[in-house]
Every structure is written in structure tokens, then in C-alpha cells.
Short mmCIF file of C-alpha atoms in Angstrom, two decimals:
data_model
loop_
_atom_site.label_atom_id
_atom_site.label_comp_id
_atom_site.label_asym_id
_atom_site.label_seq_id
_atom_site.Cartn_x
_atom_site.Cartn_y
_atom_site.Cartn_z
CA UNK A 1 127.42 88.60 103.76
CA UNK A 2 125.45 91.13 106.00
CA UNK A 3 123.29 89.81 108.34
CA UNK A 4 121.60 92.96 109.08
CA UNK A 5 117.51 93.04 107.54
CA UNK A 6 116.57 95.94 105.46
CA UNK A 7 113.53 97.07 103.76
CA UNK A 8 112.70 95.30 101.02
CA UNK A 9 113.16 97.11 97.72
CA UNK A 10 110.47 96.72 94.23
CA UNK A 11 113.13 95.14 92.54
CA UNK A 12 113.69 92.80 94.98
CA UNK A 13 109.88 92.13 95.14
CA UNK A 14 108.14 89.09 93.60
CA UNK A 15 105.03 89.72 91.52
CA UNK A 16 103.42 86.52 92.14
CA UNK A 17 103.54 86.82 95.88
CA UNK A 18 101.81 90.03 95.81
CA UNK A 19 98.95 89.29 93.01
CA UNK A 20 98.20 86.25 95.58
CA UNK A 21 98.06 88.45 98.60
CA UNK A 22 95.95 90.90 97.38
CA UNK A 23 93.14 88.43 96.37
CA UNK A 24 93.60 87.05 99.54
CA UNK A 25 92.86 90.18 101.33
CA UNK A 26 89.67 90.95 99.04
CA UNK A 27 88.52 87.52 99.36
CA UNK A 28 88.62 87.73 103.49
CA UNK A 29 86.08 90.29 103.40
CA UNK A 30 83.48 88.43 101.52
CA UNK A 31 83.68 86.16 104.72
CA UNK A 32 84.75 89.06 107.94
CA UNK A 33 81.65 91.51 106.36
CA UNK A 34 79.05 88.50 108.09
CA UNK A 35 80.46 89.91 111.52
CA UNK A 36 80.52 93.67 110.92
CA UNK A 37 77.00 93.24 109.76
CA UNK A 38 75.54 90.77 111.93
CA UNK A 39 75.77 89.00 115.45
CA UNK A 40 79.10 87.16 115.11
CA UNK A 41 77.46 84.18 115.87
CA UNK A 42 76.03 83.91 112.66
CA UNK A 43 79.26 83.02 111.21
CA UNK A 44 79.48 79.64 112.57
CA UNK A 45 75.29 79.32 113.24
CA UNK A 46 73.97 80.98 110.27
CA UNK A 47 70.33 81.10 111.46
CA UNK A 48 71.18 82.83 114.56
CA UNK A 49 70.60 86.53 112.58
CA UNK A 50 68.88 87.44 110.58
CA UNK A 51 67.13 85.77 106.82
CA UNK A 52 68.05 82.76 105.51
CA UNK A 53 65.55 82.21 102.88
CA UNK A 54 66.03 82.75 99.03
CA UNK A 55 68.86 84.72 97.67
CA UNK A 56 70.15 85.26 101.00
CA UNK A 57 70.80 81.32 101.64
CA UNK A 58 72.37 81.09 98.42
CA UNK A 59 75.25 84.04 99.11
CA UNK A 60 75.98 82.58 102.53
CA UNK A 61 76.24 78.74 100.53
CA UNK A 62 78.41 80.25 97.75
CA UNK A 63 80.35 82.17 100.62
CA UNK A 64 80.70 78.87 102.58
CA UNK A 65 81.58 77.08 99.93
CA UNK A 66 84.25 79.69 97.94
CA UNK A 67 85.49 81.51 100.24
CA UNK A 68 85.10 80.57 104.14
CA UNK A 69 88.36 79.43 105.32
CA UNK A 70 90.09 80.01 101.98
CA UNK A 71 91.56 83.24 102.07
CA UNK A 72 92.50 83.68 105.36
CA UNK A 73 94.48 79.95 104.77
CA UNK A 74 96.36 81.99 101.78
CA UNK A 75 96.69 85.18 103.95
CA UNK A 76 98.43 83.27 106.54
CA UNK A 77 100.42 81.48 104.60
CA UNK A 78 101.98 84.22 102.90
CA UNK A 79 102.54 85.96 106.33
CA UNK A 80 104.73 82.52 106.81
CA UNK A 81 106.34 83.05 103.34
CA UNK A 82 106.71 86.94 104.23
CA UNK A 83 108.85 86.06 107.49
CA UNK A 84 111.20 84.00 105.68
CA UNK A 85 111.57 86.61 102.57
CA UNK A 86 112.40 89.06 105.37
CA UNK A 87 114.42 87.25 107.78
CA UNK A 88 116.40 85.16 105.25
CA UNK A 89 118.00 81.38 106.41
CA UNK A 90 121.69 83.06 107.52
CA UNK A 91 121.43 81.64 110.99
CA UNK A 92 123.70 85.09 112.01
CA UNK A 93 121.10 86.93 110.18
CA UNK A 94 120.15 90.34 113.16
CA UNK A 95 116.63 89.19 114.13
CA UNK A 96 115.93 92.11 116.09
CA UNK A 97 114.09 94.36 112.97
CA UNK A 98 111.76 91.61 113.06
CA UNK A 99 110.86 91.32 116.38
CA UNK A 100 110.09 94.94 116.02
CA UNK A 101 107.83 94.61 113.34
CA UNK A 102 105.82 91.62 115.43
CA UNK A 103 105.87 94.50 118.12
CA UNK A 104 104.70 97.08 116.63
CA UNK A 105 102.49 94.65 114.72
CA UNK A 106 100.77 93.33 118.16
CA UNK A 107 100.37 97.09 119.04
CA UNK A 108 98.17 98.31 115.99
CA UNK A 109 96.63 94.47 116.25
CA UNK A 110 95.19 95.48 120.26
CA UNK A 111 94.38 98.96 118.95
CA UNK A 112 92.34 97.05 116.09
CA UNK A 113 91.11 94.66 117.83
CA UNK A 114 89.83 96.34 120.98
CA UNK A 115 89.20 99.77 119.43
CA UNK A 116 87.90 98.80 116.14
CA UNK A 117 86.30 95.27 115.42
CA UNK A 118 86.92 91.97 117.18
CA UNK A 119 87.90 90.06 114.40
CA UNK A 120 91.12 91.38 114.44
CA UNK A 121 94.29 88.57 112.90
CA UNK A 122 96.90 91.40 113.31
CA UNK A 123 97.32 89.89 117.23
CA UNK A 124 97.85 86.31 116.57
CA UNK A 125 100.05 86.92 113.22
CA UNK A 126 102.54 88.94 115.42
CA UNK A 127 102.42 86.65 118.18
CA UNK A 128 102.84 83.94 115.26
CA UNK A 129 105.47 85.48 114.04
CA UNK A 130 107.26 85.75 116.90
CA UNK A 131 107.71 81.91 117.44
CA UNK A 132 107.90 80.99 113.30
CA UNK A 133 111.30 82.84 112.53
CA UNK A 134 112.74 80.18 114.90
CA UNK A 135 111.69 77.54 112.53
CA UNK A 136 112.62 79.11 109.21
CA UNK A 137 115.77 76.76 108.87
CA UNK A 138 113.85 73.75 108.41
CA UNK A 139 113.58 71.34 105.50
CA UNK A 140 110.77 71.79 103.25
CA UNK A 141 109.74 68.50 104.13
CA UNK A 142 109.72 69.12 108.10
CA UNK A 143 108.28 72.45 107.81
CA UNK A 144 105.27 70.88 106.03
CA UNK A 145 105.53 68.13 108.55
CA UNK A 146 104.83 70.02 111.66
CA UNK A 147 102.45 72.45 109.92
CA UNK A 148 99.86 69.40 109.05
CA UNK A 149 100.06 68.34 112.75
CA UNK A 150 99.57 71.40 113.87
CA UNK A 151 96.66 72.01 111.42
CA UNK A 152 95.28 68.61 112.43
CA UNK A 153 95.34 69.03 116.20
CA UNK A 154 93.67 72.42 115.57
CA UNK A 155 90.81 70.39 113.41
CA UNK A 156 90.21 67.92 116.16
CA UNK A 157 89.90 69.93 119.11
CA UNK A 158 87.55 72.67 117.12
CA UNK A 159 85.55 69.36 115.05
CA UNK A 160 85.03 67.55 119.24
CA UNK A 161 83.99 70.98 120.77
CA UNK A 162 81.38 72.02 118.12
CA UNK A 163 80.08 68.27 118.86
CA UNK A 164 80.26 68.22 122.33
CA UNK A 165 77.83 71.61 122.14
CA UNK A 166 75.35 70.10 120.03
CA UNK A 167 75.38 66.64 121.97
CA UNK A 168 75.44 67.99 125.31
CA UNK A 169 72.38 68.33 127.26
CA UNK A 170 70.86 71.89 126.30
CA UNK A 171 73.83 73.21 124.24
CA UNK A 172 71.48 73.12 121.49
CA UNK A 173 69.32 76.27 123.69
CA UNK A 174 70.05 79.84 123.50
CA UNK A 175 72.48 81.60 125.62
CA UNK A 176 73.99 84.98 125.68
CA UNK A 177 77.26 85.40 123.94
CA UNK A 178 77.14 81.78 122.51
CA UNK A 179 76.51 81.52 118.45
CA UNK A 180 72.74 81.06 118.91
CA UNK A 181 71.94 84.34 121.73
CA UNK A 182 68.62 84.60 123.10
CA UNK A 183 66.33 87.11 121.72
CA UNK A 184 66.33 89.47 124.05
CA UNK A 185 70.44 89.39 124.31
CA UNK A 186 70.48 89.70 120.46
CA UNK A 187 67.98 92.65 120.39
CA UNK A 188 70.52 94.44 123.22
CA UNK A 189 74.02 93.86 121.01
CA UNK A 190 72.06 95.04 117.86
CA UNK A 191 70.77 98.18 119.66
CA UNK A 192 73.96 98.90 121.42
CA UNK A 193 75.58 98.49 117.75
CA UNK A 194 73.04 101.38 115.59
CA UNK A 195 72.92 103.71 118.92
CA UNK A 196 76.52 104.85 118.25
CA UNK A 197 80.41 103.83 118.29
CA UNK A 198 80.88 104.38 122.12
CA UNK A 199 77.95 102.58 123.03
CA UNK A 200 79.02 99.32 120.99
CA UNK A 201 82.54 99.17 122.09
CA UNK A 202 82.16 97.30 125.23
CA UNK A 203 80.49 94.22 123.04
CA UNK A 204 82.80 94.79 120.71
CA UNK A 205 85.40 94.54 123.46
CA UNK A 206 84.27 91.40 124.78
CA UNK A 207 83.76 90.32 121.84
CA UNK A 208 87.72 90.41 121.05
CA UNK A 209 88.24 88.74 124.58
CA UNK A 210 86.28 85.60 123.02
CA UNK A 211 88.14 85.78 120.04
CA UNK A 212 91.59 86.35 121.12
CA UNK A 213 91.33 82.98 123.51
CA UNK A 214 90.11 81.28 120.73
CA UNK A 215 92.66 82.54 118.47
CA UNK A 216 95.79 82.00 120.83
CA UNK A 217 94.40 78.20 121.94
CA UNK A 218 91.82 76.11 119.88
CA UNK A 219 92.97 77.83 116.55
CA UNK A 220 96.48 78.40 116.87
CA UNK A 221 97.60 75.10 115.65
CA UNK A 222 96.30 75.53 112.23
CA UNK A 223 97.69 79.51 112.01
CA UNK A 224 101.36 78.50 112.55
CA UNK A 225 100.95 75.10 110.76
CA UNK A 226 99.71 77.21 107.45
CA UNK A 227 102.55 79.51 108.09
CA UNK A 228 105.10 76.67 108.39
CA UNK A 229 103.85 75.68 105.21
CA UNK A 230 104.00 78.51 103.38
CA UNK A 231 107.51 79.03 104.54
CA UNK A 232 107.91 75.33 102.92
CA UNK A 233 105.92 76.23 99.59
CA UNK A 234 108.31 79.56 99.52
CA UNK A 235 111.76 77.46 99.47
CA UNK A 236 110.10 74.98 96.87
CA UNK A 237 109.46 77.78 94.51
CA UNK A 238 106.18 77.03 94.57
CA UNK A 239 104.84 80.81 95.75
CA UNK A 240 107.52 82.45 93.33
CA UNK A 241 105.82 81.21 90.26
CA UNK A 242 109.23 79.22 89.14
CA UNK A 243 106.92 75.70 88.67
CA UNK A 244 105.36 74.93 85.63
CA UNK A 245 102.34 76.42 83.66
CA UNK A 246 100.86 73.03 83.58
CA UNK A 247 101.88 71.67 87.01
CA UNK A 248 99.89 74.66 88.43
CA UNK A 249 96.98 73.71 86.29
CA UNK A 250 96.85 70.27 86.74
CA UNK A 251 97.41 70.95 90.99
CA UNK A 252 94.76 73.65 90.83
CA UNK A 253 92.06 72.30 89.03
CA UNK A 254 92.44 68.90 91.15
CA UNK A 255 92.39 71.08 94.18
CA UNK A 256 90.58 73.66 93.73
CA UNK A 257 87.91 71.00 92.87
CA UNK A 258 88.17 68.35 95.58
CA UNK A 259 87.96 70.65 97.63
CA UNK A 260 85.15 73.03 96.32
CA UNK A 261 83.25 69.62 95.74
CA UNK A 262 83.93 68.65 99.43
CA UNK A 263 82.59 72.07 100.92
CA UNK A 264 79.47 71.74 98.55
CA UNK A 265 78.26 68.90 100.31
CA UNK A 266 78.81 69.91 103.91
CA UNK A 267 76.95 72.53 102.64
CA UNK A 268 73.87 71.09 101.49
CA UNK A 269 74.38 68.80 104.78
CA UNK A 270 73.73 72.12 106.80
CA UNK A 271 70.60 72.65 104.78
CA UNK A 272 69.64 69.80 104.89
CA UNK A 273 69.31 69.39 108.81
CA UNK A 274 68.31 73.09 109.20
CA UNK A 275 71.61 73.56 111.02
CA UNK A 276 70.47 71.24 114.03
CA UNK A 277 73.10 72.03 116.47
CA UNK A 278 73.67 68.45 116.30
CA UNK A 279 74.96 68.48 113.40
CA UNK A 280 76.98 71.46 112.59
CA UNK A 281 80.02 69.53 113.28
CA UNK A 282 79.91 67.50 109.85
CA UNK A 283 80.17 70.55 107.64
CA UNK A 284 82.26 72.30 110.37
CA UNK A 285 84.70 69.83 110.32
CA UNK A 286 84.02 69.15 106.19
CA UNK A 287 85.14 73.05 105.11
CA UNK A 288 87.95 72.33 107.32
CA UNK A 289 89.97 70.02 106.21
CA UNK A 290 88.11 71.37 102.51
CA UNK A 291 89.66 74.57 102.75
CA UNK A 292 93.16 73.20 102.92
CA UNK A 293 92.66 71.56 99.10
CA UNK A 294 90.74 74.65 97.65
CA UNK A 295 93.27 77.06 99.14
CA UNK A 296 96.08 75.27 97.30
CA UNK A 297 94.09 74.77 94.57
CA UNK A 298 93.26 78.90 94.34
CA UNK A 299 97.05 79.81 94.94
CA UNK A 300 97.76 77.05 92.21
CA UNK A 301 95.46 78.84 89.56
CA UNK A 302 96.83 82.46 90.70
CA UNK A 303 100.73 81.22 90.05
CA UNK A 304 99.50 79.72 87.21
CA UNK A 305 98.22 83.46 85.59
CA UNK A 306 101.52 84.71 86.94
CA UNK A 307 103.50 82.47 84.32
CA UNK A 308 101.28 84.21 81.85
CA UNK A 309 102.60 86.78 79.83
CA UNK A 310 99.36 88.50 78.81
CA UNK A 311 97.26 88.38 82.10
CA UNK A 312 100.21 91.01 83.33
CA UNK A 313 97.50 93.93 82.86
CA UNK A 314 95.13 91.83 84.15
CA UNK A 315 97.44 91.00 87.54
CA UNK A 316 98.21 94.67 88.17
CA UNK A 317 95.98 95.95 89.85
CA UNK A 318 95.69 92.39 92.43
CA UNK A 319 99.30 93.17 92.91
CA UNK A 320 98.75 96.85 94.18
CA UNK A 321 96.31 95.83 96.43
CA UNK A 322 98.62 92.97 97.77
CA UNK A 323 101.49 95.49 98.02
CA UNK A 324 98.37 97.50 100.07
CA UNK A 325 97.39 94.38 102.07
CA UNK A 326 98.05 96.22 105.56
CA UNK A 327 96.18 99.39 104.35
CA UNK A 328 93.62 97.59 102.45
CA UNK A 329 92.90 95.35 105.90
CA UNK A 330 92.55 98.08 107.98
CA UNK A 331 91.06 100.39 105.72
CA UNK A 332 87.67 97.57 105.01
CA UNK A 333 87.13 97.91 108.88
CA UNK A 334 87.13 101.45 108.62
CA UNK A 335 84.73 101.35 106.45
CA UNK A 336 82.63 98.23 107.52
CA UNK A 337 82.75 100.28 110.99
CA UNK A 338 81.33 103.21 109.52
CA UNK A 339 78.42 101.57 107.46
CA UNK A 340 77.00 98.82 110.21
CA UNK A 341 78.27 101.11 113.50
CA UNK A 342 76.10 104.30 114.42
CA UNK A 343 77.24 107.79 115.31
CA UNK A 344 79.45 109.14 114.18
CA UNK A 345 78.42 105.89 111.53
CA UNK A 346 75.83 104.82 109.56
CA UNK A 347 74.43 102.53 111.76
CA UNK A 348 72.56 99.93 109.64
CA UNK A 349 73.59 97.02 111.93
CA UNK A 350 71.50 94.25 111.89
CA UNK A 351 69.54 95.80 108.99
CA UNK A 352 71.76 94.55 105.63
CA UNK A 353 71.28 91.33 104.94
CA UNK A 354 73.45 89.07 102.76
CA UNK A 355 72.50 89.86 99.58
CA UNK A 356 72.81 93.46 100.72
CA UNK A 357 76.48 92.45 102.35
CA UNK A 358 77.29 90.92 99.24
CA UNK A 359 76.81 94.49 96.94
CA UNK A 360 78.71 96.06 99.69
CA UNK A 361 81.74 93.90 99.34
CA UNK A 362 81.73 94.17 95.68
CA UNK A 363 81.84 97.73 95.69
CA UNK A 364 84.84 97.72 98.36
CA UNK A 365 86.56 95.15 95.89
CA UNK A 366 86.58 97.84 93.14
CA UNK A 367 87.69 100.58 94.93
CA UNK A 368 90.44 99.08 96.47
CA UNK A 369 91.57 97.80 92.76
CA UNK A 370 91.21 101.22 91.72
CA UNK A 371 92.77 103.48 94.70
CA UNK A 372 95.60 100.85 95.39
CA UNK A 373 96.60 101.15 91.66
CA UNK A 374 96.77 105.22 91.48
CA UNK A 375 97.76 105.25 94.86
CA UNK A 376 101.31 102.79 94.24
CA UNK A 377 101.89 105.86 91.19
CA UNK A 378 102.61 108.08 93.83
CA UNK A 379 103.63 106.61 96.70
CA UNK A 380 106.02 103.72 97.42
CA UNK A 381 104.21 102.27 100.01
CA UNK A 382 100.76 102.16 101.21
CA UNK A 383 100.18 104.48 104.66
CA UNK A 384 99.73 101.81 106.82
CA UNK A 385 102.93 99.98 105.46
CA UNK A 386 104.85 103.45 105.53
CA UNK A 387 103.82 103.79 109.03
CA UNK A 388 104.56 100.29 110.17
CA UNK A 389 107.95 99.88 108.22
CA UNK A 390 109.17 103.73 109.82
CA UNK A 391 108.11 102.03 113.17
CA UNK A 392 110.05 98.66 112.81
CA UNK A 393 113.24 101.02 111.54
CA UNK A 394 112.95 103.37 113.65
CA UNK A 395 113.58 106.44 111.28
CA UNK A 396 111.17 107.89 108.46
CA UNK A 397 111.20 105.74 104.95
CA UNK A 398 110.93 107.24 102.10
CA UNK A 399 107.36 107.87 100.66
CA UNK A 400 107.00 109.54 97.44
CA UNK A 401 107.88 108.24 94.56
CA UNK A 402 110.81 109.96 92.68
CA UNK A 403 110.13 108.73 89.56
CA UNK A 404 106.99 107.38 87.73
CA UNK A 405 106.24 104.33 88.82
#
């Protein structure tokens, strides 16, 4: 048996993981376009930004409720599942391809992250990954094990911090950098933001700072305890489609709709107490645990259309665009960063709100479909992936197509 890793052919592919990942990736945005718009603190203090009233409270409830949390719980697990397709269980199996790929992966994360937008995940996956591939030869059972502690460690520290804010003795008043900035701070960041690219990159910079030691501390028990359980869900079958039609039903409706249900109410809690600081903890800590459920519960549904015979045209072009995940990821802060970031940008920062976000992030949805579908009939790979598999290798992979695809 060889025990050397090589790039993983379309034959060897499995349809079902890359349908899931590429709604995954498209359903991230709905969530990361909130921080290329707006003041990131708007993400977890909705009020601190811009309007809340009408139509655009209803797109940041539906987004709270349908998507916050979800995707980015399938995206990692997949990135689990993804280390332990690659890597294999051969305990001889040559580990050193991967650790190039988390390498090169941290790499074009700082350049992301530092250069681009702060809400970079390509920095934690790698560094993820990096300590995961250890753990790959675990039971099912223990993977899943570890990865709910993990998760719920993660859940208490975040749930006891975003109380101790709102119960502590003015954490409920403005301060710069904080979710709720005072106005003047706010009016700075947004002007720094439509003046031009250079002048917004040292927010932007610190920005990733904040983010990066929240990522690698308070929320790094939940990343590697969704990727030990999608390394669990990938030996069980489960993200290869091979369960039943109805035993994906039955777990995705039940899911899908605890969960939803769940989020729903924390949601109406936060509307309900006009996001008082004091409060934000309930539905904080609500979508939490929520997302878990409604994650399963989507990836459920999805493997469920996979074991459908008929939806194939239908799956097509999700599975592009998960075979494009890399490219697709970095390509949506491209062009996030040239719509909301001035010169050489558009610069409407600050002026879009959610409604407006919302149109934006349908339009990206369908021409990703589209271009990651034409694209994949002339190239293997997309660019990103081409460049980031030639850099794990370390020679040139092949691009074009030979054949039709």
C-alpha cells in the first residue's frame, strides 16, 4: 500500500461532499457580507450600524435565524472530512504534503486576512488542520466525543463573556473598537473605509488582530470540535450519501426544525429587549447551541437530494461551486472589497443597508453557479485550487482539461 498522498482525482471525488460544500460557501456570505458592508460590530450588536427598522430587521432575523452560524458549522466540518479524505487512516501514511498544504494555506490566510478583509477562516483552518490529522485514527464515537466538548467549552466561555459585558458596570456604553463604537469612532472607520483601500487597511488590520485572538482562543474549541466531527460523520458514511433516503429526511426535517424553531425565538428575544446589552447573551448563546441542530439538519436534507436520481441537474452546478470553494471564498472578498472599499473601489461603505446587502449576495450566488459551472468545462481545477495544490506539490498540476468535461 503506498503511503505517499497524491492529488485527488474526479473519479475519486464524491459528489455529495462537494454539492454540500458549495452551499456552504454561498450560504457564508449571506452572513460575512454584514462585515464588508458595515462596522463589524454589527454582527454580534445589530443596532450598532446602521437601520434596523422594516425590511431591513426582517433580512438580518431571517439571516440570524437561517443562516448565522450554519454554514460556516458545515464549512468546517467538511474541512475536517477533507483532512481525512486526504490524509487517509494508514498510520505510515507521508504526512508531510499535508503539512504543506496547512502552510501554504496559513500563508494566503495572513495575506487574506491582513491584506484583504479581517474575517479571514483560511488562518485558523490551517492552524486547525495542523493539530486534527493527529486525531484522524479515532473511533467515530471518540471523535464525536471530544468534538462536543470542545464545542461546549467554546459555548460557555463565549455565552459568560457576552454576559459579563452586558452585566458589568458600563459595558453596556460605547467604546471604540467594541461591538457598540461611539459615534464619533464609527464616523472615523466608515470614512477611512469610502476614502480608499490604503486608507482602510490599518482598521482593517486591527481589525484581523481582534479576530485572529478570538479565533485561536474563545472560538477554537468549537472549530476543531466541528472538524472532529465531521471526520466522525465521514467514516459513518454519513457525508458520502451511503445512508438512507428516509433516514436523511426524517434527521433533517427534525433538525433542521428544532433548530430553526430554537433560533426563531432567540430571535424575537433580541427584538423583544431592543438588544439591551443585557441580554444579548440569551439569543447569543440560543443560535449557538441552535446552529449545531440546523446545520445537521441542512447537511441531512442536501445528502438526502444527493440519493436522488433526478435532482442530479439540479446538484450540478452546487457541486462546481464546491469543487470552487477556495476560488469562490476568495473571489466574494474580492468583490465585497471592491463594492463597500473606495479607490481603486466603489466605496459605498456604510451606505448599503441590508436589504441592499441582501440583492448583492443574491446576485454573487448566481454568478458563482454560473462561472463555476463553465469554468469546471475547461479547467480541472479552480485558480485558486490550481495554485494552492502546485504549491503543496511543489511542481505545476495540470490545468486544462483534455477532454470535455
Amino acid at each position: 500500500m503506498s503511503t505517499t498522498i497524491t492529488p485527488v482525482s474526479e473519479t475519486e471525488r464524491f459528489e455529495s461532499l462537494d454539492v454540500l460544500r458549495g452551499i456552504a460557501v454561498l450560504g457564508i456570505l449571506m452572513v460575512n457580507v454584514q462585515a464588508f458592508a458595515m462596522y463589524w460590530g454589527a454582527l454580534s450588536y445589530p443596532p450598532a450600524h446602521m437601520s434596523l427598522e422594516g425590511a431591513n430587521q426582517t433580512v438580518w432575523f431571517l439571516t440570524h435565524v437561517f443562516f448565522e452560524l450554519k454554514f460556516i458549522t458545515i464549512f468546517s466540518a467538511l474541512f475536517g472530512a477533507g483532512v481525512l479524505f486526504m490524509v487517509g487512516e494508514d498510520p505510515l501514511a507521508s504526512k508531510s504534503v499535508h503539512f504543506r498544504r496547512m502552510i501554504w494555506l496559513l500563508v494566503i490566510g495572513l495575506i487574506h486576512g491582513f491584506v484583504l478583509w479581517f474575517g479571514d477562516i483560511l488562518v485558523p483552518y490551517a492552524l486547525a488542520g495542523m493539530i486534527i490529522v493527529f486525531f484522524r485514527r479515532m473511533s467515530p464515537g471518540k471523535l464525536i466525543g471530544w468534538g462536543l466538548g470542545g464545542i461546549a467549552l467554546t459555548g460557555l466561555l463565549m455565552v459568560a463573556g457576552t454576559w459579563a459585558q452586558g452585566a458589568m458596570p458600563g459595558g453596556a456604553e460605547p467604546m471604540p473598537y467594541g461591538p457598540n463604537p461611539p459615534e464619533a469612532f464609527l464616523d472615523q472607520w466608515v470614512a477611512a473605509y469610502q476614502a480608499s483601500f490604503a486608507e482602510s487597511r490599518i482598521y482593517n488590520a486591527i481589525g484581523e488582530l481582534f479576530a485572529l485572538f478570538s479565533q485561536i482562543t474563545f472560538f477554537a474549541g468549537r472549530l476543531v470540535g466541528v472538524m472532529f466531527i465531521g471526520m466522525a460523520l465521514f467514516k459513518l458514511g454519513f457525508l458520502t450519501a451511503k445512508w438512507s433516503l428516509a433516514r436523511y429526511l426524517a434527521i433533517g426535517i427534525v433538525c433542521a426544525g428544532l433548530g430553526i424553531a430554537a433560533s426563531w425565538w432567540g430571535g424575537l428575544h433580541a427584538l423583544g429587549t431592543g438588544f439591551a446589552m443585557s441580554e444579548l447573551w440569551i439569543h447569543t448563546g440560543v443560535n449557538y447551541g441552535a446552529s449545531l441542530l440546523t446545520a445537521f439538519g441542512y447537511a441531512s436534507l442536501v445528502m438526502a437530494a444527493c440519493r436522488i436520481d433526478w435532482l442530479k441537474l439540479v446538484r450540478l452546478p452546487f457541486a462546481c461551486a464546491g469543487r470552487m470553494a477556495f476560488t469562490n471564498y476568495l473571489t466574494q472578498t474580492l468583490a465585497m472589497t471592491f463594492i463597500f472599499v473606495g479607490a481603486p473601489g466603489l466605496g459605498l461603505f456604510g451606505t448599503v443597508e441590508r436589504t441592499g446587502q441582501l440583492q448583492i449576495v443574491l446576485a454573487v450566488w448566481a454568478v458563482q453557479l454560473v462561472v463555476s459551472t463553465l469554468w469546471l468545462k475547461v479547467f480541472r481545477f479552480g485558480p485558486f485550487e490550481w495554485l494552492w495544490r502546485s504549491l503543496s506539490y511543489a511542481r505545476l498540476q495540470p490545468f486544462l482539461r483534455r477532454k470535455p468535461a
